[in-house]
Coordinates of C-alpha atoms in Angstrom, one line a residue:
M1 CA 34.9 58.7 -49.3
L2 CA 36.6 56.0 -51.4
D3 CA 39.4 57.1 -53.6
Q4 CA 39.5 56.0 -57.3
R5 CA 41.7 53.0 -56.7
S6 CA 39.3 51.7 -54.0
L7 CA 36.3 52.2 -56.2
I8 CA 38.0 50.1 -58.9
N9 CA 38.9 47.4 -56.4
L10 CA 35.4 47.3 -55.1
L11 CA 34.0 47.0 -58.6
H12 CA 36.3 44.0 -59.4
Q13 CA 35.3 42.5 -56.1
E14 CA 31.6 42.7 -56.7
A15 CA 31.7 42.1 -60.5
D16 CA 33.2 38.6 -60.7
I17 CA 32.6 35.7 -63.0
A18 CA 30.3 33.0 -61.5
V19 CA 28.7 29.8 -62.8
G20 CA 25.5 29.1 -61.0
C21 CA 23.6 30.9 -58.3
T22 CA 26.1 32.5 -55.9
E23 CA 24.5 31.3 -52.7
P24 CA 24.9 27.5 -53.3
V25 CA 28.3 28.4 -54.9
M26 CA 29.2 30.0 -51.5
V27 CA 28.3 26.7 -49.8
A28 CA 30.3 24.7 -52.3
L29 CA 33.3 27.0 -51.8
A30 CA 33.1 26.3 -48.0
T31 CA 33.3 22.5 -48.4
A32 CA 35.9 22.7 -51.2
K33 CA 38.1 24.7 -48.9
A34 CA 37.5 22.3 -46.0
R35 CA 38.5 19.3 -48.2
E36 CA 41.6 21.1 -49.3
I37 CA 42.7 21.8 -45.7
L38 CA 41.9 18.2 -44.6
G39 CA 43.7 16.8 -47.7
I40 CA 41.1 14.0 -48.0
L41 CA 37.4 13.7 -48.3
P42 CA 35.8 14.2 -44.9
Q43 CA 33.6 11.5 -43.2
M44 CA 31.0 14.1 -42.1
V45 CA 30.2 17.7 -43.0
D46 CA 27.9 20.0 -41.1
I47 CA 26.8 23.1 -42.9
S48 CA 25.4 26.1 -41.1
V49 CA 23.9 29.1 -43.0
S50 CA 22.0 32.3 -42.4
S51 CA 18.3 32.3 -43.2
A52 CA 19.0 34.5 -46.2
V53 CA 21.5 32.0 -47.7
W54 CA 19.1 29.2 -47.0
K55 CA 16.2 31.0 -48.7
N56 CA 18.3 31.7 -51.8
A57 CA 19.9 28.3 -52.2
R58 CA 17.2 25.9 -51.4
R59 CA 15.3 25.7 -54.7
V60 CA 17.7 27.0 -57.4
G61 CA 19.2 24.6 -60.0
L62 CA 22.8 23.6 -59.6
P63 CA 25.0 23.9 -62.7
G64 CA 25.2 21.0 -65.0
T65 CA 22.7 18.9 -63.0
A66 CA 19.0 18.4 -62.4
E67 CA 19.7 18.8 -58.7
K68 CA 18.8 21.5 -56.1
G69 CA 19.5 22.3 -52.5
L70 CA 22.3 23.2 -50.1
A71 CA 23.2 19.6 -49.2
M72 CA 23.9 18.8 -52.9
A73 CA 25.8 22.1 -53.3
A74 CA 28.0 21.1 -50.3
A75 CA 28.5 17.6 -51.7
M76 CA 29.5 18.9 -55.1
G77 CA 31.9 21.3 -53.5
L78 CA 33.7 18.4 -51.8
L79 CA 34.7 17.3 -55.3
A80 CA 35.2 20.7 -57.0
P81 CA 38.5 22.7 -57.4
V82 CA 38.4 25.5 -54.8
E83 CA 41.0 27.4 -56.9
A84 CA 38.3 27.9 -59.6
G85 CA 36.5 30.4 -57.3
Q86 CA 32.9 31.0 -58.1
R87 CA 33.2 28.8 -61.3
L88 CA 34.0 25.7 -59.3
L89 CA 30.8 23.8 -59.9
A90 CA 31.3 23.9 -63.7
Y91 CA 34.3 21.6 -63.4
L92 CA 32.5 18.5 -62.1
T93 CA 32.1 15.4 -64.3
P94 CA 28.9 13.4 -64.5
D95 CA 30.6 10.7 -62.4
Q96 CA 31.5 13.2 -59.7
V97 CA 27.9 14.5 -59.7
Q98 CA 26.8 10.9 -59.1
Q99 CA 29.4 10.6 -56.3
A100 CA 28.0 13.8 -54.7
K101 CA 24.5 12.2 -54.8
K102 CA 26.0 9.2 -53.0
F103 CA 27.2 11.5 -50.2
I104 CA 23.7 12.7 -49.7
L105 CA 22.2 9.2 -49.6
E106 CA 24.9 8.1 -47.1
G107 CA 24.0 11.0 -44.8
T108 CA 27.4 12.6 -45.0
I109 CA 26.0 16.1 -45.3
K110 CA 23.9 17.9 -42.7
V111 CA 22.5 21.4 -43.2
R112 CA 21.0 23.8 -40.7
V113 CA 20.0 27.4 -40.4
I114 CA 21.5 29.7 -37.8
G115 CA 18.8 32.2 -36.8
D116 CA 21.1 34.9 -35.3
K117 CA 23.2 35.2 -38.5
E118 CA 22.1 37.8 -41.1
G119 CA 23.0 38.4 -44.7
L120 CA 25.8 36.4 -46.3
Y121 CA 27.0 33.7 -43.9
T122 CA 28.1 30.1 -44.4
R123 CA 30.0 27.8 -42.0
A124 CA 31.3 24.3 -42.9
L125 CA 32.5 21.9 -40.2
A126 CA 34.2 18.9 -41.8
T127 CA 35.7 15.9 -39.9
S128 CA 38.0 13.0 -40.8
K129 CA 39.3 10.3 -38.5
Q130 CA 42.2 12.5 -37.4
H131 CA 41.2 16.1 -37.9
E132 CA 38.4 18.7 -37.8
V133 CA 38.2 21.7 -40.0
I134 CA 36.0 24.8 -39.8
V135 CA 35.6 27.1 -42.8
E136 CA 33.6 30.4 -42.4
L137 CA 32.6 32.7 -45.2
K138 CA 30.7 35.9 -44.5
G139 CA 30.0 39.4 -45.9
N140 CA 30.9 38.3 -49.5
H141 CA 30.2 35.1 -51.4
K142 CA 33.9 34.3 -51.8
N143 CA 35.4 35.7 -48.6
F144 CA 37.0 33.1 -46.3
A145 CA 36.6 35.0 -43.1
A146 CA 38.3 32.4 -40.9
L147 CA 39.8 28.9 -41.1
W148 CA 40.3 26.6 -38.2
L149 CA 42.2 23.2 -38.0
D150 CA 41.7 21.2 -34.8
G151 CA 40.5 24.2 -32.9
Q152 CA 43.3 26.4 -33.9
L153 CA 42.8 29.5 -36.1
I154 CA 45.2 28.9 -39.1
G155 CA 44.4 32.1 -40.9
R156 CA 42.2 34.0 -43.2
Q157 CA 43.4 32.5 -46.4
G158 CA 40.7 33.8 -48.6
E159 CA 40.8 36.9 -50.8
H160 CA 40.7 39.4 -47.9
L161 CA 37.7 41.1 -49.4
D162 CA 37.7 43.9 -46.8
L163 CA 35.9 46.5 -48.9
Q164 CA 32.3 46.8 -48.0
L165 CA 29.4 48.3 -50.0
E166 CA 28.6 50.4 -47.0
A167 CA 31.8 52.4 -47.7
L168 CA 30.0 53.9 -50.7
L169 CA 27.6 55.7 -48.3
A170 CA 30.3 58.1 -47.3
Q171 CA 29.3 60.2 -50.2
D172 CA 25.9 61.1 -51.7
S173 CA 24.7 59.7 -55.0
Q174 CA 25.6 62.8 -57.0
T175 CA 29.2 62.7 -55.8
L176 CA 29.4 59.0 -56.5
L177 CA 28.2 59.6 -60.1
K178 CA 30.9 62.2 -60.7
Q179 CA 33.5 59.7 -59.4
V180 CA 32.2 57.0 -61.7
F181 CA 32.3 59.3 -64.7
S182 CA 36.0 59.9 -64.0
L183 CA 37.1 56.3 -63.8
P184 CA 39.7 55.2 -66.5
T185 CA 37.9 53.2 -69.2
E186 CA 40.8 50.7 -69.3
E187 CA 40.1 49.8 -65.7
I188 CA 36.4 49.0 -66.2
N189 CA 36.3 47.6 -69.8
F190 CA 35.9 44.1 -68.4
L191 CA 32.2 45.1 -67.8
Y192 CA 31.7 45.4 -71.6
Q193 CA 33.1 42.0 -72.3
G194 CA 31.1 40.3 -69.6
A195 CA 27.9 42.0 -70.8
N196 CA 28.4 40.9 -74.4
E197 CA 28.9 37.3 -73.3
I198 CA 25.6 37.3 -71.4
L199 CA 23.6 38.7 -74.3
A200 CA 25.3 36.3 -76.7
F201 CA 24.2 33.4 -74.6
A202 CA 20.6 34.7 -74.3
R203 CA 20.5 35.1 -78.1
E204 CA 21.7 31.6 -78.7
V205 CA 18.9 30.2 -76.5
E206 CA 16.3 32.5 -78.0
Q207 CA 17.3 31.5 -81.6
G208 CA 17.2 27.8 -80.7
M209 CA 21.0 27.3 -81.0
R210 CA 21.0 25.9 -77.4
E211 CA 18.4 23.5 -75.9
P212 CA 16.7 25.4 -73.1
L213 CA 16.6 23.9 -69.6
S214 CA 13.8 26.2 -68.3
S215 CA 10.1 25.9 -69.3
L216 CA 9.9 29.7 -68.9
V217 CA 12.1 30.2 -72.0
S218 CA 9.1 29.4 -74.3
F219 CA 7.2 32.2 -72.5
F220 CA 9.9 34.7 -73.2
R221 CA 10.8 33.4 -76.6
R222 CA 7.2 33.5 -77.9
P223 CA 7.8 31.2 -81.0
G224 CA 6.5 32.5 -84.3
T225 CA 6.6 36.2 -83.3
E226 CA 9.1 39.0 -83.8
V227 CA 10.9 40.4 -80.8
G228 CA 9.8 44.0 -81.1
G229 CA 10.5 47.2 -79.2
L230 CA 13.5 47.9 -77.0
A231 CA 11.5 47.2 -73.7
E232 CA 10.2 43.9 -75.1
Q233 CA 13.6 42.9 -76.3
A234 CA 15.0 43.7 -72.8
R235 CA 12.2 41.5 -71.3
T236 CA 12.9 38.6 -73.7
F237 CA 16.7 38.3 -73.4
T238 CA 16.9 39.2 -69.7
G239 CA 14.2 36.7 -68.9
I240 CA 15.8 33.9 -70.9
A241 CA 19.2 34.5 -69.4
V242 CA 17.9 34.5 -65.8
A243 CA 15.6 31.5 -66.3
E244 CA 18.4 29.4 -67.8
R245 CA 20.8 30.4 -65.1
M246 CA 18.4 29.5 -62.4
A247 CA 17.6 26.2 -64.0
G248 CA 21.2 25.1 -63.8
A249 CA 22.8 26.3 -67.1
T250 CA 26.6 26.2 -66.9
Y251 CA 27.4 29.5 -68.6
P252 CA 29.5 32.1 -66.8
V253 CA 27.9 35.4 -65.7
L254 CA 29.5 38.6 -64.6
T255 CA 27.9 39.4 -61.3
C256 CA 26.8 42.8 -60.1
A257 CA 26.9 43.5 -56.3
G258 CA 27.8 39.8 -56.1
S259 CA 24.6 38.7 -57.8
G260 CA 24.5 37.0 -61.2
N261 CA 20.9 37.9 -61.9
Q262 CA 21.6 41.5 -61.1
G263 CA 24.6 41.2 -63.5
I264 CA 22.3 40.0 -66.2
L265 CA 19.9 42.8 -65.5
A266 CA 22.7 45.4 -65.8
A267 CA 24.1 43.9 -69.0
V268 CA 21.2 43.1 -71.4
P269 CA 19.0 46.3 -71.5
L270 CA 22.1 48.5 -71.7
L271 CA 23.6 46.6 -74.6
L272 CA 20.3 46.6 -76.5
M273 CA 19.9 50.3 -75.8
S274 CA 23.4 51.0 -76.9
Q275 CA 23.0 49.1 -80.1
N276 CA 19.8 51.1 -80.7
L277 CA 21.7 54.4 -80.2
G278 CA 24.8 53.3 -82.1
A279 CA 26.9 54.1 -79.0
D280 CA 30.6 53.2 -79.1
P281 CA 32.1 50.6 -76.7
K282 CA 33.7 53.2 -74.4
K283 CA 30.3 54.9 -73.8
I284 CA 28.6 51.5 -73.3
T285 CA 31.3 50.6 -70.8
R286 CA 30.7 53.9 -68.9
A287 CA 27.0 53.2 -68.8
L288 CA 27.6 49.7 -67.4
A289 CA 29.7 51.2 -64.7
V290 CA 26.9 53.6 -63.8
A291 CA 24.5 50.7 -63.5
H292 CA 26.9 48.6 -61.4
F293 CA 27.9 51.4 -59.0
T294 CA 24.3 52.6 -58.6
N295 CA 23.2 49.1 -57.7
M296 CA 26.0 48.7 -55.2
Y297 CA 25.2 52.1 -53.7
L298 CA 21.5 51.2 -53.2
R299 CA 22.3 47.7 -52.0
A300 CA 24.5 49.3 -49.3
Y301 CA 21.4 50.5 -47.7
T302 CA 19.7 47.2 -47.5
G303 CA 22.5 44.6 -47.6
K304 CA 23.4 42.2 -50.4
L305 CA 20.9 39.6 -49.2
S306 CA 17.8 41.2 -47.8
P307 CA 14.0 41.0 -48.2
L308 CA 14.3 43.5 -51.0
C309 CA 14.5 41.9 -54.4
G310 CA 17.6 42.7 -56.4
A311 CA 15.4 43.6 -59.4
V312 CA 14.5 46.8 -57.6
T313 CA 18.0 48.2 -57.0
G314 CA 19.4 46.6 -60.2
G315 CA 16.5 48.2 -62.2
A316 CA 17.3 51.6 -60.7
G317 CA 20.9 51.2 -61.8
V318 CA 19.8 50.4 -65.4
A319 CA 17.3 53.3 -65.4
A320 CA 20.1 55.6 -64.3
A321 CA 22.5 54.4 -67.0
I322 CA 19.8 54.6 -69.8
C323 CA 19.0 58.1 -68.8
W324 CA 22.7 59.0 -69.0
L325 CA 22.9 57.4 -72.5
L326 CA 20.0 59.5 -73.6
G327 CA 21.9 62.7 -72.5
G328 CA 20.2 63.1 -69.1
S329 CA 21.7 65.4 -66.5
N330 CA 22.9 64.1 -63.1
E331 CA 19.6 65.3 -61.6
Q332 CA 17.6 63.4 -64.2
I333 CA 19.7 60.3 -63.6
I334 CA 18.7 60.5 -59.9
N335 CA 15.0 61.0 -61.0
A336 CA 15.2 57.8 -63.1
M337 CA 16.2 55.9 -59.9
Q338 CA 13.4 57.5 -57.9
I339 CA 10.9 56.4 -60.6
I340 CA 12.0 52.8 -60.3
L341 CA 12.0 52.9 -56.5
G342 CA 8.5 54.4 -56.5
N343 CA 7.3 51.8 -58.9
L344 CA 9.0 48.5 -57.7
C345 CA 10.1 49.1 -54.1
C346 CA 7.7 46.5 -52.6
I347 CA 9.0 43.5 -54.6
I348 CA 10.2 41.0 -52.1
C349 CA 12.9 38.4 -52.5
D350 CA 11.4 35.0 -52.0
G351 CA 14.5 33.1 -52.9
A352 CA 16.5 32.1 -56.0
K353 CA 14.6 30.0 -58.5
E354 CA 13.5 30.1 -62.2
S355 CA 10.7 32.6 -61.6
C356 CA 13.3 35.2 -60.7
A357 CA 13.3 35.6 -64.5
L358 CA 9.8 37.2 -64.2
K359 CA 10.9 39.8 -61.7
I360 CA 14.2 40.6 -63.4
S361 CA 12.6 40.9 -66.8
T362 CA 9.9 43.2 -65.4
A363 CA 12.6 45.4 -63.9
A364 CA 14.3 45.5 -67.3
V365 CA 11.2 46.7 -69.0
E366 CA 10.5 49.3 -66.3
A367 CA 14.1 50.5 -66.2
V368 CA 14.0 51.2 -70.0
R369 CA 10.8 53.2 -69.6
A370 CA 12.0 55.0 -66.5
G371 CA 15.3 56.0 -68.2
F372 CA 13.3 57.5 -71.1
M373 CA 10.8 59.2 -68.8
A374 CA 13.5 60.8 -66.7
S375 CA 15.5 62.0 -69.6
Q376 CA 12.4 63.8 -70.9
G377 CA 11.8 65.6 -67.5
A378 CA 9.5 63.2 -65.7
I379 CA 9.8 63.3 -61.9
L380 CA 8.1 61.7 -58.9
E381 CA 7.4 64.5 -56.4
S382 CA 8.5 64.1 -52.7
G383 CA 5.8 62.4 -50.7
T384 CA 4.6 60.3 -53.6
G385 CA 4.4 57.0 -51.8
I386 CA 7.8 56.1 -50.5
V387 CA 9.7 58.7 -52.5
G388 CA 11.6 61.3 -50.5
K389 CA 13.1 64.6 -51.3
K390 CA 16.4 63.0 -52.1
L391 CA 17.4 59.6 -53.3
E392 CA 19.0 59.0 -49.9
D393 CA 15.8 59.9 -48.1
T394 CA 13.9 57.3 -50.2
M395 CA 16.5 54.6 -49.5
E396 CA 16.3 55.3 -45.8
L397 CA 12.6 54.8 -45.9
V398 CA 13.1 51.6 -48.0
R399 CA 15.6 50.4 -45.4
K400 CA 13.2 51.0 -42.5
V401 CA 10.3 49.3 -44.2
Y402 CA 12.4 46.1 -45.0
Q403 CA 14.4 45.9 -41.8
G404 CA 11.5 46.8 -39.6
G405 CA 8.2 45.7 -41.1
L406 CA 9.7 42.7 -43.1
G407 CA 12.6 41.8 -40.8
E408 CA 11.6 38.2 -40.4
I409 CA 10.6 37.5 -43.9
D410 CA 13.7 35.5 -44.8
Y411 CA 12.9 33.1 -41.9
Y412 CA 9.4 32.5 -43.0
L413 CA 10.2 32.2 -46.7
G414 CA 12.9 29.6 -45.8
K415 CA 10.0 27.7 -44.2
V416 CA 7.7 28.0 -47.2
D417 CA 7.3 24.3 -47.9
Y418 CA 6.2 23.8 -44.3
L419 CA 3.8 26.8 -44.5
L420 CA 2.2 25.6 -47.7
S421 CA 1.7 22.1 -46.4
A422 CA -0.2 23.6 -43.4
C423 CA -2.6 25.5 -45.7

């Protein structure tokens, strides 16, 4: 069981500010680090990624550009400040973006998928006339697992992110909830600030104060109509925030379990719900912590990058937090998660792109409803579809379904362009 300090450290590790989808950002961090070690721009760069990273990075918009793809992310990383962490792509000038495009045209960047690597894995091999550098990130979007210079291991100079989500599974969900409720507010209040910034951005787009990048914004904004009802407000503002982020908006997002979209999902419905209830900032902060830790706990069963869409586990976290805000007991909080899992468990992750907004906004609506339902005594009985006697039983079933029955889905979804052309 993780102690209180370890829980707080894990939260800070997984809830970090990022600009842009975190998978292409991971690739950019790899090339930025390689350039830093070389001291000059490399002549050639070979990028190797897992099928899960490939799937999530291939079609998502890159911040501040109209570009997509791992090669462009790698090229932009060569010109970006590695010390900026997951915000590095926001620092490029238009001239640097053009220079990155030139790298692509010149064939400087090569990208391939490694079939035997799972989850979060990126490797950059960069060469100059005199030297060769290898940078490897794995397990976490910003964790430099190993660095080599001319065949010699020169260290693990990253952030040494040794805490793994799987460590949360040393206790059951009830015990984890009790731990979360005991965390000092001052150690977790950054969640409140991050959530407010996300909702403020979404409001600015919805009200026309920012020019939208995504065509989906008009779907969520519904010009000429009032945004009504808590669930519909959650759909509107969550959908707008995700659509804009996936289209390449350069606004910073506080991640949840390493995912910006899941961070948006955790933030928006809870702030709207809290405003509806008139909850004070300390209570909102505690609710956000419940959502974050619940999502991390559930992702520990499936892995951060898996065939299971983050809308499912993120939605369960929001449902749990809303149930708690409504005065639900710990048992009812667990029931709220079970309702979401019984409802949404078969949503697959088909890669990061603008239409993630549809899935995340659907999860936001269903999370609000599940939180209310559970607080009023609703329950899904054991044996109702995939729902087990305990939350842990349900997640074991979910894990078996996705690791067994859908084990190769990342590979095939990474090949979706080829598959569609063959239809």
